[in-house]
XYZ file of C-alpha atoms in Angstrom:
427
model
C 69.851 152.225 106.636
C 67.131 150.243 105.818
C 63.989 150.619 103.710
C 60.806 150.255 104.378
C 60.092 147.454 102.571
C 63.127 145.942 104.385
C 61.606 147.243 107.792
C 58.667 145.181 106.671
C 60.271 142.219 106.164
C 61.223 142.012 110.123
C 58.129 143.113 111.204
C 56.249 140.553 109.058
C 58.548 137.973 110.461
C 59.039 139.185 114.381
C 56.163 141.882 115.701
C 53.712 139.621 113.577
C 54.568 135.920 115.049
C 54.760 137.487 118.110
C 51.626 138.630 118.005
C 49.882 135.336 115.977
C 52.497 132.692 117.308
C 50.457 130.338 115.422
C 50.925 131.901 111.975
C 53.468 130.151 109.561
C 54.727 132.541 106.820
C 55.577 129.394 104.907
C 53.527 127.879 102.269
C 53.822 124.594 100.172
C 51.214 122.090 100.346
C 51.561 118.932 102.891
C 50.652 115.442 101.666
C 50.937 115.890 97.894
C 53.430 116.424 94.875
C 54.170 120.141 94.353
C 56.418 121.668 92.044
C 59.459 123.494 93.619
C 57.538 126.514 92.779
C 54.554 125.831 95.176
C 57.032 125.485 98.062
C 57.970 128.730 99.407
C 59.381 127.512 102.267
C 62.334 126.594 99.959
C 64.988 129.091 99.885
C 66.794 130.587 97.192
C 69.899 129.247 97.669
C 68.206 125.968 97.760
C 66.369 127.090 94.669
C 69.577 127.311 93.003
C 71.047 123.971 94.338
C 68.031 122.046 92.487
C 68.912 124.393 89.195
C 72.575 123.513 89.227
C 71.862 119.837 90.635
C 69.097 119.527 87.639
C 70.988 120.574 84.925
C 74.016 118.456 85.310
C 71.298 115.767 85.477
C 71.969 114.961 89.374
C 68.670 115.417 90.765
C 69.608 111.648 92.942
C 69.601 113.573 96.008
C 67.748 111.025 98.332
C 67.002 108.432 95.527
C 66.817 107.813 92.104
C 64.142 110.623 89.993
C 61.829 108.934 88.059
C 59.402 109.463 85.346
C 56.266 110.925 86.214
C 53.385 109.084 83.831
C 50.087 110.205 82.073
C 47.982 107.681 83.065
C 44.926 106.633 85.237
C 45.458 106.476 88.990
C 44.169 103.556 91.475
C 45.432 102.063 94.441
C 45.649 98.521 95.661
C 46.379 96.759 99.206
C 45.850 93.363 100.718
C 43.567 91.691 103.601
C 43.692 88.551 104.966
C 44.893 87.114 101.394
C 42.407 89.744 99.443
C 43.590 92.042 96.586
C 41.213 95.084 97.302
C 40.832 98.375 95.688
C 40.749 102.035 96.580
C 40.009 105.266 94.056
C 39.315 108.004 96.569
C 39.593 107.997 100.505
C 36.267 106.777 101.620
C 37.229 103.339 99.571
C 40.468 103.566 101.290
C 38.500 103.243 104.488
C 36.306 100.362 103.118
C 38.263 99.009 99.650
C 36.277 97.122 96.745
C 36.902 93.731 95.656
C 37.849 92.599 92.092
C 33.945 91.700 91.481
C 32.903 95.719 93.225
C 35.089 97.444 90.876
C 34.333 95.354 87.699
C 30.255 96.702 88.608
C 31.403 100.110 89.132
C 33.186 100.596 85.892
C 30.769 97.977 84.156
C 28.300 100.966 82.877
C 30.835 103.994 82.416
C 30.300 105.855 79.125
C 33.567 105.377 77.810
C 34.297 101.638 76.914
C 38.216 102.615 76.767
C 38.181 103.783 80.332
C 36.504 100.531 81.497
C 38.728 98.452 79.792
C 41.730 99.858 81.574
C 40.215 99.125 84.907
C 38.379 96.539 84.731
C 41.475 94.753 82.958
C 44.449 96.341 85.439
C 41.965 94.856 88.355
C 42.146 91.547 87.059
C 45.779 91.159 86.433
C 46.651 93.094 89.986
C 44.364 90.434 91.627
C 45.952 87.943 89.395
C 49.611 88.921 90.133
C 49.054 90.086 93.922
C 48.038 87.026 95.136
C 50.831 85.495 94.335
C 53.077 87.436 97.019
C 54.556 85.670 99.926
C 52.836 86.410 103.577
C 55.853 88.564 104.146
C 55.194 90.450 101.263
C 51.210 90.878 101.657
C 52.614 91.776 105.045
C 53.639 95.255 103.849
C 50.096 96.118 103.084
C 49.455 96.354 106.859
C 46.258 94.364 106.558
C 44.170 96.508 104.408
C 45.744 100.114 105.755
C 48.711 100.547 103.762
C 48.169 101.256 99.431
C 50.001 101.013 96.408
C 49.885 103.858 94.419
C 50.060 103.334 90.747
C 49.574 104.262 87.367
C 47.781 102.242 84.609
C 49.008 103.247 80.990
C 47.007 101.470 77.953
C 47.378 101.526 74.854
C 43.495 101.867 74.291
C 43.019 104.840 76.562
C 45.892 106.920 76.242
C 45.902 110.681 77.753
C 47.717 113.519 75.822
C 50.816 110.737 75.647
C 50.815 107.849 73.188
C 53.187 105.240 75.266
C 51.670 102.782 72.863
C 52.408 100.151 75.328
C 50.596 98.284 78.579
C 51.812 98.939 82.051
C 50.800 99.162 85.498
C 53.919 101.092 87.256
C 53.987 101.575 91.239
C 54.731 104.569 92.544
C 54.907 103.755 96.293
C 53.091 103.213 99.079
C 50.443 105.126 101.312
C 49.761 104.553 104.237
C 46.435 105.312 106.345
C 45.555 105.130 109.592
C 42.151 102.727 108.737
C 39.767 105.290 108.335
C 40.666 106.511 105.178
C 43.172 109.565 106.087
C 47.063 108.956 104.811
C 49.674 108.852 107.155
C 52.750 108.203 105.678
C 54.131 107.084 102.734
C 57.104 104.904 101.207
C 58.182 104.986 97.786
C 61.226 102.500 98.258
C 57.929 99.830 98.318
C 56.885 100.495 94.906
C 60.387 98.463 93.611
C 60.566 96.294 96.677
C 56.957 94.661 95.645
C 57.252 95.224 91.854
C 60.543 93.013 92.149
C 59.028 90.609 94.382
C 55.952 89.933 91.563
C 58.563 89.539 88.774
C 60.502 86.629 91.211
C 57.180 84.659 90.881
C 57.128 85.422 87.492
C 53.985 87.274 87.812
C 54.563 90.641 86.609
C 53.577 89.452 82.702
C 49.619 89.245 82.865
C 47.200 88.837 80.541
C 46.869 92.759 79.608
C 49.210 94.326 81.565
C 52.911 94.329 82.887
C 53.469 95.413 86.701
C 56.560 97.515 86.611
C 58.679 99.378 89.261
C 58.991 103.279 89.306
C 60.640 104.305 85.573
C 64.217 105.427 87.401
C 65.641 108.123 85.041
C 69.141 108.568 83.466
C 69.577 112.092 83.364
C 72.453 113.439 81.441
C 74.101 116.780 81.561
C 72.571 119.633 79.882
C 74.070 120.940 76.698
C 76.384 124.301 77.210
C 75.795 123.669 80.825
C 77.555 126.734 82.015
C 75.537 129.052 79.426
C 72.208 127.191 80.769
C 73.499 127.461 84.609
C 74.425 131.508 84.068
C 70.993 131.934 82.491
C 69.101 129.876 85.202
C 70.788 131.718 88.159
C 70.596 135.117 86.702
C 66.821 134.356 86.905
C 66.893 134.386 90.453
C 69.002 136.416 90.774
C 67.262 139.327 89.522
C 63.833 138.141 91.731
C 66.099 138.055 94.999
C 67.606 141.561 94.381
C 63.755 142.706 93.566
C 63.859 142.936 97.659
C 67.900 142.553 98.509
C 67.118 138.981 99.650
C 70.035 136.568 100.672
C 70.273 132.949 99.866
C 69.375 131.977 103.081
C 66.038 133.892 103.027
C 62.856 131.800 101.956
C 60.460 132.387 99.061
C 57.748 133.162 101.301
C 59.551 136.640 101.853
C 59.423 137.823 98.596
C 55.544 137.040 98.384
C 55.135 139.135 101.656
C 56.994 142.194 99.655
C 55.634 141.638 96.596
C 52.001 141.608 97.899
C 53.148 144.810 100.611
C 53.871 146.838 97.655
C 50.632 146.423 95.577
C 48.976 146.756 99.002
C 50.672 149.834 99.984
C 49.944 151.738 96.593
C 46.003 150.297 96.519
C 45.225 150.519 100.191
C 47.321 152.749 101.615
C 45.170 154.102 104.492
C 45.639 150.682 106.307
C 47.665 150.438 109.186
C 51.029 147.973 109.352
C 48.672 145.075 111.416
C 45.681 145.207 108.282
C 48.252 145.517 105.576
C 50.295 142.339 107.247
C 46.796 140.515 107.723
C 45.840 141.199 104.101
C 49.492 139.546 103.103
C 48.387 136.652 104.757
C 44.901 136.408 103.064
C 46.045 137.084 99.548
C 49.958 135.634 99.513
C 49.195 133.010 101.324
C 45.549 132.516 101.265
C 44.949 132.594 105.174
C 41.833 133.755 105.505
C 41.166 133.568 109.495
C 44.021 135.582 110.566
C 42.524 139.023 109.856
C 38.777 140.000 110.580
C 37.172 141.236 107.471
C 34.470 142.803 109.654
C 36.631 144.835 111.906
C 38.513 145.724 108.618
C 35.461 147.189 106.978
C 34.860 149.355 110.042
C 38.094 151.138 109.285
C 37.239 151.819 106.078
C 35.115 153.798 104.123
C 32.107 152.694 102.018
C 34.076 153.416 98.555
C 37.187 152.169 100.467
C 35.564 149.151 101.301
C 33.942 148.467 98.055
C 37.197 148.605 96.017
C 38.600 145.948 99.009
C 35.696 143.739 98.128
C 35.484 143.981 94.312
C 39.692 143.130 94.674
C 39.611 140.032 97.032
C 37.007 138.620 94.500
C 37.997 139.526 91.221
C 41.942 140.547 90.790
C 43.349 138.884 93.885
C 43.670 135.331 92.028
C 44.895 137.285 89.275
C 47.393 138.846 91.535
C 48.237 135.669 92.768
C 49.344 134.189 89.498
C 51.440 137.447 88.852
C 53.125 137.096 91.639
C 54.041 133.082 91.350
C 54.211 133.093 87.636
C 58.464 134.085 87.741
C 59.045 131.071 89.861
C 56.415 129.197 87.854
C 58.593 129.887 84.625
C 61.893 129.383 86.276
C 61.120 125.748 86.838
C 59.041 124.495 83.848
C 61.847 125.970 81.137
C 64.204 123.922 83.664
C 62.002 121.103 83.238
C 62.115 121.299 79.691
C 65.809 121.929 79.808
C 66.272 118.617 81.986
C 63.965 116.528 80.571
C 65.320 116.633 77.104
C 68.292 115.416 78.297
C 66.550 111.847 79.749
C 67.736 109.050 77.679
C 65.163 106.262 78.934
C 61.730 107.696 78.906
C 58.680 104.965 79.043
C 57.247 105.603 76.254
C 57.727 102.818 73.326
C 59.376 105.551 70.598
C 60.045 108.874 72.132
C 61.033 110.302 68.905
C 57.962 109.478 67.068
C 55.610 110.462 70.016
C 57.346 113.567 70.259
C 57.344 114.543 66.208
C 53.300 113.052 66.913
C 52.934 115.971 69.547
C 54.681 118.400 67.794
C 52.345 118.047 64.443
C 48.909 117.647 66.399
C 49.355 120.364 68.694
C 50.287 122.893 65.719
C 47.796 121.508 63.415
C 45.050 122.138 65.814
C 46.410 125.742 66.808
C 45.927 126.476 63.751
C 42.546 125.056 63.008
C 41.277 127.180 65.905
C 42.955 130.057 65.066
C 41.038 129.921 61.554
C 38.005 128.532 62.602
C 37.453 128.951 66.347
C 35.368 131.114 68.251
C 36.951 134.216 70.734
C 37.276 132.219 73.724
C 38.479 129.349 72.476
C 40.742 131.900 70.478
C 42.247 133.159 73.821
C 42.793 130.520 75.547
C 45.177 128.751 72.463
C 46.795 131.938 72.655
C 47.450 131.681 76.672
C 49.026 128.074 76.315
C 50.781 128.979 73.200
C 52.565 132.088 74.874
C 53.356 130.162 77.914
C 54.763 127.547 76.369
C 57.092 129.832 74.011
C 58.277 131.466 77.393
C 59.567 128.047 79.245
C 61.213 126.768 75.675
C 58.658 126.637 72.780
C 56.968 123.482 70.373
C 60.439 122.310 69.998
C 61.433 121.336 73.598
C 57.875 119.334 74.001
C 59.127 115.723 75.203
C 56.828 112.827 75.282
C 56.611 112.576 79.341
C 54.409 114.223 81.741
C 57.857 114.805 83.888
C 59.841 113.541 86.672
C 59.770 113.505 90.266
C 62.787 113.931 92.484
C 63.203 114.000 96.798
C 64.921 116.997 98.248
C 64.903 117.545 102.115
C 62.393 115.117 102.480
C 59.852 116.223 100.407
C 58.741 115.303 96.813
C 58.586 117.518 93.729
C 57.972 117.263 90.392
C 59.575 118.994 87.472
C 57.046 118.989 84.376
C 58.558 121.032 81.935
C 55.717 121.881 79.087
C 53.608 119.001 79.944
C 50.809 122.078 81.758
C 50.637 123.965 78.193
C 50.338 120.795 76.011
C 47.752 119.213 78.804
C 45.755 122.459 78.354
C 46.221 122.975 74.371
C 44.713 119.547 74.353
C 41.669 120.106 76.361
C 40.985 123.326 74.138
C 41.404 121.420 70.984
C 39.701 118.018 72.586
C 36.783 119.283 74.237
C 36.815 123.213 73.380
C 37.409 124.698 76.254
């Protein structure tokens, strides 16, 4: 016999697409980078194929993983012979010339930040120009971008890679106005490699490198790590009996159902079903908020209002922060285990992280004020749940292709990122 919460699950999934056929109780974000977290499309058995696949440091599923960098982002293409530049889409409609972006960085209040522009635009023009027609080809005349990263030495981010490189990532394409299309990371190397064979890749500031590819080795006491891992979602799939063949997105519909059910349960199955959607899922048009308040009562109605503006995002991160865990202590797991990070001396960057970010803890600790307090406190607990001070790696992560799609495994790069700001900027 089944529960309710079961009987829930096939209403949310048949009475309710029958009635919205439009509706798509599957989330994940289109056209950028998520963590396997953010995709709850993903099942669990997949879920557990990238845990096992990660930790034996086989995460070559499509193509090689490779290091994800802290640097500055810009993207270049080529016209008619012209090495032109793109920082947000409504340059990638109209891109700037060498001479446009030189002026637009030429007053900006950090000198550092300048430099690494102004100087990565120079040796890209430089370099670029030195491609073969079939190779400017690829740029589709102006529509298709590189993606890349510019790392330098005078500028550096929470990393220290104490080193100067411009690495591709791969290319976007756009449909000439500005709005991507497409992409192909197999580009970044192909063009990369095609610089160095004119000996161009070696420029005055910078060198033009190819995507960091990653040699991943297997993770120490494997099957302890794997048991652990699995056991993890394990226990969130038998929360609501769930099979390996059921997405992610169903245990955010019975999560959210049972909060919903205790706090507003004189809502019928349609309401409750339209408030999964607003708050799991954050589809706001599905159900009418106006046609909701006339079923409820003023005080009824209040508590729904003071809810979807103060605890649902709250709520939200409840809910995700399992998964969230699951998949940054497997970053941290993995990533310990790379053997060929970027940076110039991993150990010392690492031992460099390790001292600043408890030094400054500290400092706040004694000498900071409540908020600032709190927040230290946040970062510091999370990052003791996905592995602690000790498995902080110098490397914002790694990215890896499964089914098509691109994720990124980032281990405790979030925590030190925001234990930085705190200490860098105080808040």
């Amino acid at each position: 016999m089944k529960t309710p919460l079961l009987k829930f699950q096939d209403f949310l999934l048949e009475r309710w697409n029958d009635k919205f056929p439009s509706l798509v109780l599957e989330g994940g974000a289109a056209g950028h980078m998520m963590h396997p977290f953010d995709d709850d499309t993903l099942t669990f058995g997949e879920i557990k194929h990238i845990v096992d696949a990660a930790l034996q440091g086989r995460l070559n599923f499509e193509e090689a993983p490779t290091e994800k960098t802290d640097g500055q982002n810009l993207f270049v293409t080529m016209k008619g012979g012209q090495v032109l530049f793109a920082r947000n889409k409504g340059q990638m409609k109209t891109p700037i010339d060498l001479a446009t972006i030189t002026q637009m960085f030429q007053d900006h209040p950090s000198p550092a930040v300048k430099d690494t522009f102004t100087f990565a635009a120079k040796d890209l023009t430089s370099a670029l120009e030195h491609l073969s027609k079939k190779d400017q080809a690829e740029f589709n005349d102006g529509k298709s971008f590189m993606n890349m990263e510019l790392i330098y030495s005078g500028n550096a981010n929470v990393i220290s890679y104490e080193k100067d490189v411009i690495q591709f990532h791969g290319m976007i394409h756009t449909d000439g106005e500005g709005n991507q299309t497409g992409s192909d990371s197999k580009l970044a190397s192909q063009i990369a490699n095609a610089i160095k064979s004119v000996n161009k890749d070696v420029q005055s500031v910078f060198q033009i490198i190819p995507p960091q590819e990653l040699q991943i080795g297997k993770a120490v006491n494997f099957d302890e790590k794997k048991g652990y891992f699995m056991k993890k979602v394990a226990d969130l799939q038998n929360r609501y009996h769930l099979q390996d063949t059921d997405p992610v997105s169903k245990y955010h519909s019975m999560w959210w159902k049972e909060l919903i059910d205790k706090d507003f349960k004189n809502l019928d199955e349609i309401d409750k079903a339209g408030l999964v959607q607003r708050w799991a899922f954050d589809d706001k048009k599905t159900l009418n908020i106006r046609d909701l308040a006339k079923k409820m009562s003023d005080s009824e109605y209040k508590e729904f209002q003071r809810f979807d503006k103060e605890d649902a995002k709250k709520k939200f991160k409840e809910n995700i922060e399992p998964f969230e865990n699951i998949f940054l202590e497997l970053g941290s797991v993995v990533l310990k285990n790379v053997s060929n990070l970027l940076v110039a001396n991993p150990d010392k960057e690492m031992q460099r992280l390790h001292t600043q970010i408890k030094t400054e803890a500290d400092k706040i600790k004694q000498n900071g004020d409540l908020s600032q307090l709190a927040k230290v406190e946040k970062e510091l607990q999370r990052l003791d749940r996905i592995g602690g001070i000790q498995s902080i790696v110098p490397s914002e992560g790694l990215v890896f292709q499964y089914k098509g799609k691109l994720f990124k495994l980032t281990g405790t790069f979030a925590a030190i990122n925001q234990l930085m700001g705190i200490i860098k900027y105080g808040r």
